[in-house]
Coordinates of C-alpha atoms in Angstrom, one line a residue:
X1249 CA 22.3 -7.9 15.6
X1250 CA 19.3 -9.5 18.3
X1251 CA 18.8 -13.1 17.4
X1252 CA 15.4 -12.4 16.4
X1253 CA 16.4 -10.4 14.0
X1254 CA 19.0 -13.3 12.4
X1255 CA 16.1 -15.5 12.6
X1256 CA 13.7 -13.4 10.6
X1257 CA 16.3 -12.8 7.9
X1258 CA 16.7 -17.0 7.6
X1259 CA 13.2 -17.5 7.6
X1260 CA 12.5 -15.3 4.9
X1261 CA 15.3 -16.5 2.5
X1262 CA 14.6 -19.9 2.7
X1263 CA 10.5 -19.8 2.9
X1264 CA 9.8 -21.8 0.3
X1265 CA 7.1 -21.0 -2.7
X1266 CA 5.1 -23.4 -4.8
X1267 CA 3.0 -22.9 -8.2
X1268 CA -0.8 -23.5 -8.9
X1269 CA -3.2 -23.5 -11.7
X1270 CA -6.6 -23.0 -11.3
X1271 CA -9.7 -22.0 -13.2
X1272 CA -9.5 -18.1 -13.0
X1273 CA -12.0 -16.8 -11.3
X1274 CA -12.5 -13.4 -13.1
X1275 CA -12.9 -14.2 -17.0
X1276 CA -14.6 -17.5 -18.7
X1277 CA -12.3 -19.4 -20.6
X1278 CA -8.9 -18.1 -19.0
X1279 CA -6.8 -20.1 -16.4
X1280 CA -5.1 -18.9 -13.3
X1281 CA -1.5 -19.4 -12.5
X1282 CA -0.7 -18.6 -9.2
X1283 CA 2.7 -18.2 -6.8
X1284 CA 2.4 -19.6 -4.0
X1285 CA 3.6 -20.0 -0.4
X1286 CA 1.9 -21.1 3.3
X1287 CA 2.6 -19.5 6.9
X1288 CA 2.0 -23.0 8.7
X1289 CA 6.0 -23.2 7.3
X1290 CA 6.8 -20.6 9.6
X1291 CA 8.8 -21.5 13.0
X1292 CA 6.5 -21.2 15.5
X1293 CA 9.3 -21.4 18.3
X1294 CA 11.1 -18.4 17.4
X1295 CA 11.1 -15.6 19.7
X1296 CA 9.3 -13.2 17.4
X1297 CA 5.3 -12.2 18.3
X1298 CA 3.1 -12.3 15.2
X1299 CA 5.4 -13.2 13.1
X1300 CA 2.8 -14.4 10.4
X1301 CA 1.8 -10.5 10.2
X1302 CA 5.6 -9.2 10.1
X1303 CA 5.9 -11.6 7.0
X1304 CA 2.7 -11.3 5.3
X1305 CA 3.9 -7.4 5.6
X1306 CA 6.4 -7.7 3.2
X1307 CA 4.5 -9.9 0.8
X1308 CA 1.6 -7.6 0.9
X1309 CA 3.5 -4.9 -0.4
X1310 CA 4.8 -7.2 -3.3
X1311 CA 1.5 -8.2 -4.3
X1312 CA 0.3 -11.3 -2.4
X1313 CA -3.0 -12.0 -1.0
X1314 CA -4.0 -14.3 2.0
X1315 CA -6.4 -17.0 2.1
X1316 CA -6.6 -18.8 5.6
X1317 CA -2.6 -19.4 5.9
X1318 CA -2.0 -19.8 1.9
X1319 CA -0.5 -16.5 0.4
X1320 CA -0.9 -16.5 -2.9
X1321 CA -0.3 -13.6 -5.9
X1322 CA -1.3 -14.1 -9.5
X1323 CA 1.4 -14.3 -12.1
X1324 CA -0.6 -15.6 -15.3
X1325 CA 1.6 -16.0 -18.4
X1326 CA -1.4 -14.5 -20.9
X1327 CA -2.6 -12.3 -18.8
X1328 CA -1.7 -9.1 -16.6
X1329 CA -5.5 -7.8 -15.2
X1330 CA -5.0 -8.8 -11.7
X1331 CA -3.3 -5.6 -10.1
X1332 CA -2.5 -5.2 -6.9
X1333 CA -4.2 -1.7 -5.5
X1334 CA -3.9 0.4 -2.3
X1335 CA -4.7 3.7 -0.9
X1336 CA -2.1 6.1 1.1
X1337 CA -4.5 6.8 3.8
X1338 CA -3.3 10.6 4.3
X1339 CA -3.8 11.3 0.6
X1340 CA -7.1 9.8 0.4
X1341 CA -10.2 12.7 -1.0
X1342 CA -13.5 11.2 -1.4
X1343 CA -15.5 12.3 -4.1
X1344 CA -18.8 14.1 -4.5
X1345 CA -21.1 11.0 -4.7
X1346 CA -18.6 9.4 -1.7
X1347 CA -19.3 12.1 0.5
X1348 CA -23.6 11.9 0.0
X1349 CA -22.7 8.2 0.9
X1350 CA -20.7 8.9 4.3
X1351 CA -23.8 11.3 4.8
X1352 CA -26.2 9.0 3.9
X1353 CA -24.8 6.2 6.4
X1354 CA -23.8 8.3 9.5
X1355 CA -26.4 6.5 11.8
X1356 CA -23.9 3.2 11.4
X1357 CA -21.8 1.9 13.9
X1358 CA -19.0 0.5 13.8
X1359 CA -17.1 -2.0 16.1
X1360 CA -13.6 -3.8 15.6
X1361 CA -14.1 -7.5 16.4
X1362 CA -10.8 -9.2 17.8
X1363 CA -12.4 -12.9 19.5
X1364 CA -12.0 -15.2 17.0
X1365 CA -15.7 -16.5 18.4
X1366 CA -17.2 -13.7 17.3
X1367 CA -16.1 -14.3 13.6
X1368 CA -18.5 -16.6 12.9
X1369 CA -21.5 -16.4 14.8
X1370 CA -24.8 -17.7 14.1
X1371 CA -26.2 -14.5 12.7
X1372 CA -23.1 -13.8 10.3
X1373 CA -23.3 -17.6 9.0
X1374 CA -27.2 -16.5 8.2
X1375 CA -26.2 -13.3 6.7
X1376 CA -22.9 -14.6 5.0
X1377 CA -25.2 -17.5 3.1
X1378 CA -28.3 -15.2 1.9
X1379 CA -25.2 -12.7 0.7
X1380 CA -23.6 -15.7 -1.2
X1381 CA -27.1 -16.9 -2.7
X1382 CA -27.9 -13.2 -3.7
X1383 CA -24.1 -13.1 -5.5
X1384 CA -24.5 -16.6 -7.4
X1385 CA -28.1 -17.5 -8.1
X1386 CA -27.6 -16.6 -11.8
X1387 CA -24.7 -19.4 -12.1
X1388 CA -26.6 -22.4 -13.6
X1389 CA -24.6 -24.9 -10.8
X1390 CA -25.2 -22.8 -8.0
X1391 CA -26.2 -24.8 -4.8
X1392 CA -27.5 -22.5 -1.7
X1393 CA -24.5 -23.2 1.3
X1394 CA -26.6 -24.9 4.4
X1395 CA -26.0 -22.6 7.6
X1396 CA -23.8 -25.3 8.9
X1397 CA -21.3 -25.1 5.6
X1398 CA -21.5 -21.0 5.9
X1399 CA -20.0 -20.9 9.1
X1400 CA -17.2 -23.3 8.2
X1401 CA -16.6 -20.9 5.3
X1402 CA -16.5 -17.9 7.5
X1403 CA -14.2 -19.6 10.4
X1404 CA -11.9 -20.7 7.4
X1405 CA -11.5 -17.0 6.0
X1406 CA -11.1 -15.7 9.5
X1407 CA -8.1 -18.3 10.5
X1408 CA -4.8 -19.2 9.6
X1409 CA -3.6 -15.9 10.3
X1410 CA -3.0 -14.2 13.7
X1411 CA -3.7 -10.3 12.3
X1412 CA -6.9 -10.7 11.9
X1413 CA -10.0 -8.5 12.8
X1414 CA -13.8 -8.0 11.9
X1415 CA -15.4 -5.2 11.3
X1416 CA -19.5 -5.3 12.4
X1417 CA -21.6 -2.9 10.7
X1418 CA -25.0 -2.1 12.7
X1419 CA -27.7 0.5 12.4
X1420 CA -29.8 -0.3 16.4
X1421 CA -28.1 -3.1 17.0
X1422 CA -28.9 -4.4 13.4
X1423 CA -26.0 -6.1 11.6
X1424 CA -25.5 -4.7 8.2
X1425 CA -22.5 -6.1 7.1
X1426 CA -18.9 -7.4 7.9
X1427 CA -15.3 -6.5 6.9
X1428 CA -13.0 -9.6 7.6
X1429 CA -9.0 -7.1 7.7
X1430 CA -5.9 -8.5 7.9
X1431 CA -3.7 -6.1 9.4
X1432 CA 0.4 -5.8 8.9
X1433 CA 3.0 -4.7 11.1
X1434 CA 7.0 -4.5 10.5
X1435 CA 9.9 -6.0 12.4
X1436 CA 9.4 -3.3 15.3
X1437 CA 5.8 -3.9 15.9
X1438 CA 4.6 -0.7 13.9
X1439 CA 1.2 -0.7 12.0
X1440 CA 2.0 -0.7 8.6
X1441 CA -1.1 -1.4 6.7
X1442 CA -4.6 -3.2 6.8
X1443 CA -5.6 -5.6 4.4
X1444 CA -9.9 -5.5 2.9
X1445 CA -9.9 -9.4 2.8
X1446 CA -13.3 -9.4 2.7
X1447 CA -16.6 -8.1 2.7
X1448 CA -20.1 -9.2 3.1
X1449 CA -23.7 -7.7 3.9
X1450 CA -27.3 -7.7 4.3
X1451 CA -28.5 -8.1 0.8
X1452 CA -31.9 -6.6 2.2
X1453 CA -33.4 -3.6 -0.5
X1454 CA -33.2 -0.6 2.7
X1455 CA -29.4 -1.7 3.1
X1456 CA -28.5 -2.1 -1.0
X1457 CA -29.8 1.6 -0.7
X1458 CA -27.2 3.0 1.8
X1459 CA -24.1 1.7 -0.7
X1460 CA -22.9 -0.5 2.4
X1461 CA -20.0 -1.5 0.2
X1462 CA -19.0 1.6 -0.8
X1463 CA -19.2 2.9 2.9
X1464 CA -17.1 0.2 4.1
X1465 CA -14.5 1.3 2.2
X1466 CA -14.2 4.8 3.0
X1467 CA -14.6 3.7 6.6
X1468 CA -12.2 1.8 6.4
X1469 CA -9.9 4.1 4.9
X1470 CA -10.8 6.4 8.0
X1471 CA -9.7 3.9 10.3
X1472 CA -6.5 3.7 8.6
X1473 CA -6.4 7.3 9.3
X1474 CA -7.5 7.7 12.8
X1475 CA -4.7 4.9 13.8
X1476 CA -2.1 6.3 11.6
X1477 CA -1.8 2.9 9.6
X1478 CA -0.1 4.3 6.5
X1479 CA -1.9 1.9 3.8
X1480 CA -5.2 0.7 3.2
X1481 CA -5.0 -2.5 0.6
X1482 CA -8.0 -3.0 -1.7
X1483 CA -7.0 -6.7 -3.1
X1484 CA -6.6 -6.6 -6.8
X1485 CA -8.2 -4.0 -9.0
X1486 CA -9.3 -5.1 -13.2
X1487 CA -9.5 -2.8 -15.4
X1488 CA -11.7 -4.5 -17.6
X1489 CA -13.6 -6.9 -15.1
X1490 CA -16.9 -4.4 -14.0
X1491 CA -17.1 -6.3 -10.5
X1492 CA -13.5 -5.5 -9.5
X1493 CA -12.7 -2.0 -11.3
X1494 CA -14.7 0.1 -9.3
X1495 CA -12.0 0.3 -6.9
X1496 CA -10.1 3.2 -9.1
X1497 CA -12.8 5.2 -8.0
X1498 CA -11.1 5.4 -4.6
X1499 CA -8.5 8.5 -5.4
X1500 CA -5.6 8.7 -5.4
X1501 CA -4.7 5.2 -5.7
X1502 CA -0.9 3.3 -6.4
X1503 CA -0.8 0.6 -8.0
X1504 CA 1.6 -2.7 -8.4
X1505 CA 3.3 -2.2 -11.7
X1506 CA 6.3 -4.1 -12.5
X1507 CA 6.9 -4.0 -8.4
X1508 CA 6.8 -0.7 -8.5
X1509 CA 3.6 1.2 -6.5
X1510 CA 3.1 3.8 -8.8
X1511 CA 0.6 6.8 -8.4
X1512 CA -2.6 7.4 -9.9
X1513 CA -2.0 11.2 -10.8
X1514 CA 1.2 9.5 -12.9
X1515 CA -0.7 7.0 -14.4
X1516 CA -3.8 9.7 -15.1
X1517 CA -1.3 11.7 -17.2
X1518 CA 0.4 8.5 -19.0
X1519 CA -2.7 6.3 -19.7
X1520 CA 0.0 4.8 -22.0
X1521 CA 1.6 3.2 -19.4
X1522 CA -1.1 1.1 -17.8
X1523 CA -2.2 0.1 -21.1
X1524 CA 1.2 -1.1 -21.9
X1525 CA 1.2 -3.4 -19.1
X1526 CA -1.9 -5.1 -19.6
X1527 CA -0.5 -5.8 -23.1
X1528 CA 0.7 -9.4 -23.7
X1529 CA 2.7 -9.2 -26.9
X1530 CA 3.0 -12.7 -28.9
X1531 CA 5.7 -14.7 -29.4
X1532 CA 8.7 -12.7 -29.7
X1533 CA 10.9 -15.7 -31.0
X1534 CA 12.3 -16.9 -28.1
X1535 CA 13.7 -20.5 -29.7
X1536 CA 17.6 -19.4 -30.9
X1537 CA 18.8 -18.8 -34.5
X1538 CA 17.0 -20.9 -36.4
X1539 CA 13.8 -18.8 -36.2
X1540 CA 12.9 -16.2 -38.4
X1541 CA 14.0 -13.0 -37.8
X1542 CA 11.7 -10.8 -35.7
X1543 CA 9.8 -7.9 -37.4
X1544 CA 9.0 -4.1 -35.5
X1545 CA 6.6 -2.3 -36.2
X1546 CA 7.7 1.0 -36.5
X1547 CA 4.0 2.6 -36.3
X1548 CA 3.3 0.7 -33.2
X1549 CA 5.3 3.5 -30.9
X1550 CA 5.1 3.6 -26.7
X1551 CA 5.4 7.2 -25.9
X1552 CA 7.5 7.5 -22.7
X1553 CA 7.0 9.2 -19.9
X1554 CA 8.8 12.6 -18.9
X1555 CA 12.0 11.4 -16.7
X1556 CA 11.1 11.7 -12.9
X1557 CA 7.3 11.7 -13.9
X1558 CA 6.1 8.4 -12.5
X1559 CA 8.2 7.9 -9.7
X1560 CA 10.3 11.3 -8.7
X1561 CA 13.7 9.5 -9.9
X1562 CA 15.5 12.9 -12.3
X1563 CA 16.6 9.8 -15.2
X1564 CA 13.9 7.3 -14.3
X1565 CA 11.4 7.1 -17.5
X1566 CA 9.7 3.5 -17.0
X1567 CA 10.2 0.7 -15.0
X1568 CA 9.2 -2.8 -16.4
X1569 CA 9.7 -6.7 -15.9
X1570 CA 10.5 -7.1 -19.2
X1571 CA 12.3 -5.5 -22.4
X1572 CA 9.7 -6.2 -25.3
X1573 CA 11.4 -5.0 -29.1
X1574 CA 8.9 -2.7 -29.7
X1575 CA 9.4 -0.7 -26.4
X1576 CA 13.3 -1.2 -27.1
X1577 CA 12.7 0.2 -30.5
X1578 CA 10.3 3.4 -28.8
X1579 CA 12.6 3.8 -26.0
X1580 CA 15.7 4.2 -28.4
X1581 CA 13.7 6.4 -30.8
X1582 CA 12.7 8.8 -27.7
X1583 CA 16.4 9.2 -26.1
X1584 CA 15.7 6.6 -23.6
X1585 CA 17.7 3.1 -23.0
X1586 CA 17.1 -0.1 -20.0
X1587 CA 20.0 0.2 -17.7
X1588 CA 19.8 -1.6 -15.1
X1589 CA 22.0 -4.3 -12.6
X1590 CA 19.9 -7.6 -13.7
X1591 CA 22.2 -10.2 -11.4
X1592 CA 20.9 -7.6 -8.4
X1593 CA 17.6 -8.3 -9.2
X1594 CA 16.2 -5.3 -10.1
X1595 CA 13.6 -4.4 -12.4
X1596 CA 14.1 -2.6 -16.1
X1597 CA 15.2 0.7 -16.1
X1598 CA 14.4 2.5 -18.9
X1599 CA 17.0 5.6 -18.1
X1600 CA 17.4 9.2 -19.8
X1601 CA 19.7 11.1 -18.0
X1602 CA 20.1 14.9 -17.4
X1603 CA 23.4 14.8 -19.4
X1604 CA 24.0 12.8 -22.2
X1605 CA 27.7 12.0 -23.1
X1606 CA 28.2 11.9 -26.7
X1607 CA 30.8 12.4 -29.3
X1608 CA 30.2 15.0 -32.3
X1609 CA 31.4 13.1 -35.3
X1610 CA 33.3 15.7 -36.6
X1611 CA 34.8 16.0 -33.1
X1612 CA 36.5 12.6 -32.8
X1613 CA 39.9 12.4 -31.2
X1614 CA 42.7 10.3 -31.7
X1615 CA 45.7 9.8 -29.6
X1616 CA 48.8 9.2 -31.4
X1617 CA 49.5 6.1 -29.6
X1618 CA 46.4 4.5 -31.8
X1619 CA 47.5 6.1 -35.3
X1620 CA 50.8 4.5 -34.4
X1621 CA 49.0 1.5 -34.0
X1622 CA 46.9 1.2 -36.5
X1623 CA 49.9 1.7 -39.1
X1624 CA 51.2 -2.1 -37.9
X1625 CA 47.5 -3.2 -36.6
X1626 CA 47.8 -7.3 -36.4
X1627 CA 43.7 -7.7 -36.5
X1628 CA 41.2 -7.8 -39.3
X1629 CA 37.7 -6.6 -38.7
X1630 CA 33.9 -7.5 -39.4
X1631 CA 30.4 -6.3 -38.4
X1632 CA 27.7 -8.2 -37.5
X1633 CA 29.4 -11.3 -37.8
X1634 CA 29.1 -12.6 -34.1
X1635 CA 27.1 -10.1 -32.3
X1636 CA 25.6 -12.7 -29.7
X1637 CA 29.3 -13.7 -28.8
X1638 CA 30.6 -9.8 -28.5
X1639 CA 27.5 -8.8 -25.7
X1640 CA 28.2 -12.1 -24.1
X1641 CA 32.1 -11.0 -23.9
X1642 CA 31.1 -7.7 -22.9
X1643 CA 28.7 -9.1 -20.3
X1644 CA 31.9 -11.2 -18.9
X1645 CA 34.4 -8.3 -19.3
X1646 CA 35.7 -7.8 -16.1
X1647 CA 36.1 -4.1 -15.3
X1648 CA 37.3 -2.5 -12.1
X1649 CA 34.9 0.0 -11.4
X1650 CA 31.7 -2.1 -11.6
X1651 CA 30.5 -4.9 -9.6
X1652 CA 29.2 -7.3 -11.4
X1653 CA 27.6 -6.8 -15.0
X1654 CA 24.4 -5.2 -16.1
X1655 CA 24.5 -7.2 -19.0
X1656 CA 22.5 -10.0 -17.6
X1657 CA 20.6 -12.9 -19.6
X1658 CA 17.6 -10.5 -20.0
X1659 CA 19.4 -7.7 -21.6
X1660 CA 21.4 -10.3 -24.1
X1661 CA 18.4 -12.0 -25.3
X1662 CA 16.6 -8.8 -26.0
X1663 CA 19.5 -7.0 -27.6
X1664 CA 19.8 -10.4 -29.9
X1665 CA 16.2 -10.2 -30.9
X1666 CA 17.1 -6.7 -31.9
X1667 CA 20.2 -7.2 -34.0
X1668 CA 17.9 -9.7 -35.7
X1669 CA 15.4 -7.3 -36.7
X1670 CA 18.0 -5.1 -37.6
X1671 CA 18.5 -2.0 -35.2
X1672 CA 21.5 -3.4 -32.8
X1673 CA 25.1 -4.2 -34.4
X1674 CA 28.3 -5.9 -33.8
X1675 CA 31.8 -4.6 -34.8
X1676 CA 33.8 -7.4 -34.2
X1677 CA 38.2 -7.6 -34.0
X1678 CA 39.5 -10.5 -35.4
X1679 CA 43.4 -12.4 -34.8
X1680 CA 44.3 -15.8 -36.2
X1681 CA 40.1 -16.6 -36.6
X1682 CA 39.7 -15.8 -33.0
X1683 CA 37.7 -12.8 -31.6
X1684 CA 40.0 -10.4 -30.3
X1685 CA 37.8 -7.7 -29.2
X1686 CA 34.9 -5.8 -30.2
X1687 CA 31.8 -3.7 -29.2
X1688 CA 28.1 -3.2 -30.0
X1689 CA 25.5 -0.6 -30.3
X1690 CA 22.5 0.6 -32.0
X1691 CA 21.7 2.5 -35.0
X1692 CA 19.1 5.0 -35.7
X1693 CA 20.0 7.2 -38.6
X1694 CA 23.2 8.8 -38.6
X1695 CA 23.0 8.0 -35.0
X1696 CA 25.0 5.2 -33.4
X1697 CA 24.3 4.4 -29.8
X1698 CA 27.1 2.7 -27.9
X1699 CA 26.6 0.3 -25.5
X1700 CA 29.2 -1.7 -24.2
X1701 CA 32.6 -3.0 -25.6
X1702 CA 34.9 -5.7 -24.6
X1703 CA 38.9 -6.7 -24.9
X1704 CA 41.4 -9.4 -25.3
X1705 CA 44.0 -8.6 -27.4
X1706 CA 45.6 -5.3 -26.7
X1707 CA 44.0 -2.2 -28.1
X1708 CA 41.5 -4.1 -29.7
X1709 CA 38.4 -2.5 -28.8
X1710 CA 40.6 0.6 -29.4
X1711 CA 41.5 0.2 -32.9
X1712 CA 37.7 -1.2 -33.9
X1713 CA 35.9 1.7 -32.6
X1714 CA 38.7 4.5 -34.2
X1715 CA 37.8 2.3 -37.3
X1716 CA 34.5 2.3 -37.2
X1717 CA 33.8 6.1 -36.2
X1718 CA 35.7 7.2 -39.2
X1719 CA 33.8 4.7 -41.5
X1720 CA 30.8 6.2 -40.1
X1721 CA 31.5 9.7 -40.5
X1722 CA 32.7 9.0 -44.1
X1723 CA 29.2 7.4 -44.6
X1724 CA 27.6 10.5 -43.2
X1725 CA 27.4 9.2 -39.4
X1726 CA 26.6 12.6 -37.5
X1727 CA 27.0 11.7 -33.8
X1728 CA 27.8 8.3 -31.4
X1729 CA 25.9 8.6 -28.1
X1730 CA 28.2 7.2 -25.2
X1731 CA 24.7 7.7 -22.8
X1732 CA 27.0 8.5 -19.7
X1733 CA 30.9 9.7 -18.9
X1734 CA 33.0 7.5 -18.6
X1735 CA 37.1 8.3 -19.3
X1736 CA 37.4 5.8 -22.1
X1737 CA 35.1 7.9 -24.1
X1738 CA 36.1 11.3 -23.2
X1739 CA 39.5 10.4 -24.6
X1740 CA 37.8 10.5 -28.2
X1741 CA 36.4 13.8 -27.5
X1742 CA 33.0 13.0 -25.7
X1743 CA 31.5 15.8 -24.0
X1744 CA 28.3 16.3 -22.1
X1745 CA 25.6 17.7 -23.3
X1746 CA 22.0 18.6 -21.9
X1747 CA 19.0 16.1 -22.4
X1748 CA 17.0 18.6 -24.4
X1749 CA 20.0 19.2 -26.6
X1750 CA 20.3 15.5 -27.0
X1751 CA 16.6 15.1 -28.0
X1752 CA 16.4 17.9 -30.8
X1753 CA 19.8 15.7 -32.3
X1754 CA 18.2 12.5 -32.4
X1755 CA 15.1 14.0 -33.8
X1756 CA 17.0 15.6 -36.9
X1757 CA 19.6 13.1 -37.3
X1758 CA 17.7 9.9 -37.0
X1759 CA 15.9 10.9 -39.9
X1760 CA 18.7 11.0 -42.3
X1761 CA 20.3 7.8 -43.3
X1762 CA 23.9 6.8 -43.9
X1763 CA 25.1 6.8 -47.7
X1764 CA 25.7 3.3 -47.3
X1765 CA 24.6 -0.5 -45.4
X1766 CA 26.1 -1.0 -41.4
X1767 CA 27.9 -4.2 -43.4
X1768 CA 29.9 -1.9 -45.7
X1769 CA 31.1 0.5 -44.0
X1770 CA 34.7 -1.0 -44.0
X1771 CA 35.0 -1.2 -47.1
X1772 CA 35.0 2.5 -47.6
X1773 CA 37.5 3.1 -45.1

């Protein structure tokens, strides 16, 4: 590997990042927290040209915006509006009212800027400072900038940065307005994508008329085009902020969910998802065992989306950052389940695969090795007596086909939270007061979802599960959902079957109940 390479790779593990609070700038009343990070940290001596633009590349794409050398990307606790947006510049079709606009403005010329002298001219620091007065005279503090404090605004937004580029607007040598682009490029010098950092214009009534903002945009987009740069990056789009949500007008759009770019056809045909995004659910009882238990509403459903919908992945539902109870309540109730390798650092996936692996109650095998065992069995069993210590022991089970766990803190806190309000159960394998073994799952219905079991003591995790499927079919259990093959299972006579077939199960049997309470099944056995 070149040493340029092994010197990007260092730089960008050990850039360091910084947090900031600030008045948000978007909605009275709210505060901004911000991530943070500066390119003056950078090592200028390393033998790699434009580095700045090779690493603000691959923060772009993850959401970060630049501000002389300060990249910054909002991550506000309360609040999910600011979304990062882009446009795939080859899948870009303007609309009706976009095209009378290009018409309307075809007598413009445009020319890309690249002397940093030129950013900041006289006649922009004139234009610049009527455009800012035009923008803030309503605001009962506003102060008009001096010429002389315009110009230091503009040479601040066009330095710091080594990919940056104007773009002059003139009609007859007139100057109409100015786009101030970052671009990108990648490790091998390739465009990769420009950046609208920002744009300003003659607030005069004859230019208002030509939409010079909404030309610049689709310009834009068309120099993305013409010099094969794949993205064009709009900043941050808010749905409910008027100023900053008429960038969805610019179709098709992605956008940053979750750190996922997801498509705006997708999102068009589950608005559900967006909206579930922007929601900021309350306090989800985050402070151990002495709080009260956590309640669901059952009405409160997220619908799903189709598998392979949103992002072309066959089993891929939903990703998200988090795993809120209600959506682990929808997702259960809809066939769907997170699955996902947290220590890796990916996000959530919420997973429904093509095949489901699942064991017909009536169905259940058992080897003669276990009835021989059972008849001298050495351990006494419970449910939900110590659920948070079996997922943490299945979470440390170590098992030779898996590297790592996908049990990570994430997944444990969430699955408590749910055994608190009910849905998610321990069966637990005791010897000599000592957990032995044991497994958990979910229950819907006469449905049991398994997730994950552990062992100590030999045939453990065996016995307890033998135990508790016949306890479950006695109480009128009608099917255990394994999710995906694995041997272990099949030895108890899982089988696949299809994910429609799956679906039309769940819907009938999670509707019927079992004759008795999760805590006494035992007792009938």
């Amino acid at each position: 590997m070149p040493q340029a390479q092994i010197n990007l790779a260092k730089i960008f593990n050990e850039m360091p990042f910084g947090e900031d609070k600030s008045p948000c700038g978007y909605f009275e009343d709210r505060e901004a927290n911000n991530l943070l990070t500066n390119m003056s940290w950078l090592d200028s001596n390393l033998p790699v040209e434009k580095l700045d633009c090779i690493f603000y590349d691959r923060l772009l794409r993850q959401g970060f915006r630049r501000y002389y050398s300060l990249l910054y990307h909002t991550q506000c606790k309360d609040c999910k509006e600011c979304i990062p947006i882009r446009i795939c510049a080859k899948d870009f079709v303007p609309s009706k009212s976009q095209r009378r606009v290009l018409n309307k403005n075809q007598d413009v010329e445009v020319t890309v800027v690249t002397d940093p002298k030129e950013f900041s001219t006289d006649e922009k620091a004139l234009m610049y400072r009527t455009y800012n007065a035009y923008h803030n005279k309503e605001k009962a503090d506003f102060t008009p900038l001096t010429l002389q404090e315009a110009k230091e605004d503009l040479q601040n937004m066009n330095s710091g940065y080594s990919g940056i580029i104007n773009l002059d607007y003139k009609v007859d040598g007139r100057l109409l307005g100015v786009s101030i682009i970052d671009y990108v490029i990648d490790a091998k010098g390739r465009l990769t994508g420009i950046s609208s950092n920002y744009f300003y214009y003659d607030t005069s009534e004859d230019v208002l008329k030509r939409s010079i903002g909404v030309f610049s945009v689709l310009y834009e987009i068309l120099f993305c085009l013409q010099n094969e740069i794949p993205y064009y990056y709009l900043g941050l789009y808010l749905p409910h902020c008027r100023k900053m949500n008429y960038k969805a007008n610019y179709k098709p759009y992605q956008l940053l969910l979750n750190n996922v770019w997801t498509d705006s056809p997708a999102l068009e045909q589950c608005p559900q998802v967006l909206e579930n995004y922007l929601r900021v659910d309350e306090n989800e009882n985050e402070n151990g065992d002495q709080e009260a238990a956590p309640k669901i509403d059952t009405t409160d459903i997220f619908t799903f989306p189709e598998p392979g919908l949103l992002y072309g992945i066959p089993d891929i539902s939903l990703v998200t950052e988090d795993i809120p109870l209600r959506m682990l309540y929808s997702a259960y109730s809809q066939g769907v389940f997170p699955w996902f390798n947290e220590d890796q650092g990916e996000p959530v996936l919420w997973q429904s695969p093509k095949k489901r692996f699942v064991i017909p109650i009536r169905q259940l095998h058992v080897s003669k090795s276990i009835e021989k065992f059972l008849k001298h069995n050495p351990y006494t069993y419970t449910i939900d007596k110590a659920f948070a210590d079996v997922i943490k022991n299945c979470a440390a089970q170590d098992r030779p086909d898996q590297d790592g766990t996908w049990i990570g803190p994430k997944m444990i806190d969430a699955y408590i939270k749910f055994h608190k309000a009910g849905y998610a159960h321990s069966i637990e394998a005791w010897k000599d007061g000592k957990l032995a073994g044991g497994f958990y799952g979910i229950l819907l219905g006469s449905v049991f979802c398994g997730e994950s079991m552990f062992t100590i003591e030999p045939n453990s995790s065996k016995s307890a599960f033998v135990l508790f499927a016949r306890a479950f079919q006695k109480a009128g259990g009608k099917l255990i959902d394994c999710q995906s093959y694995t041997e272990n299972m099949k030895r108890y006579g899982a089988r696949d079957i299809t994910r429609k077939q799956y679906l039309a199960k769940l819907e009938k049997y999670s509707k019927v109940g079992l004759k008795c309470g999760m805590e006494e099944l035992f007792s009938n056995v």
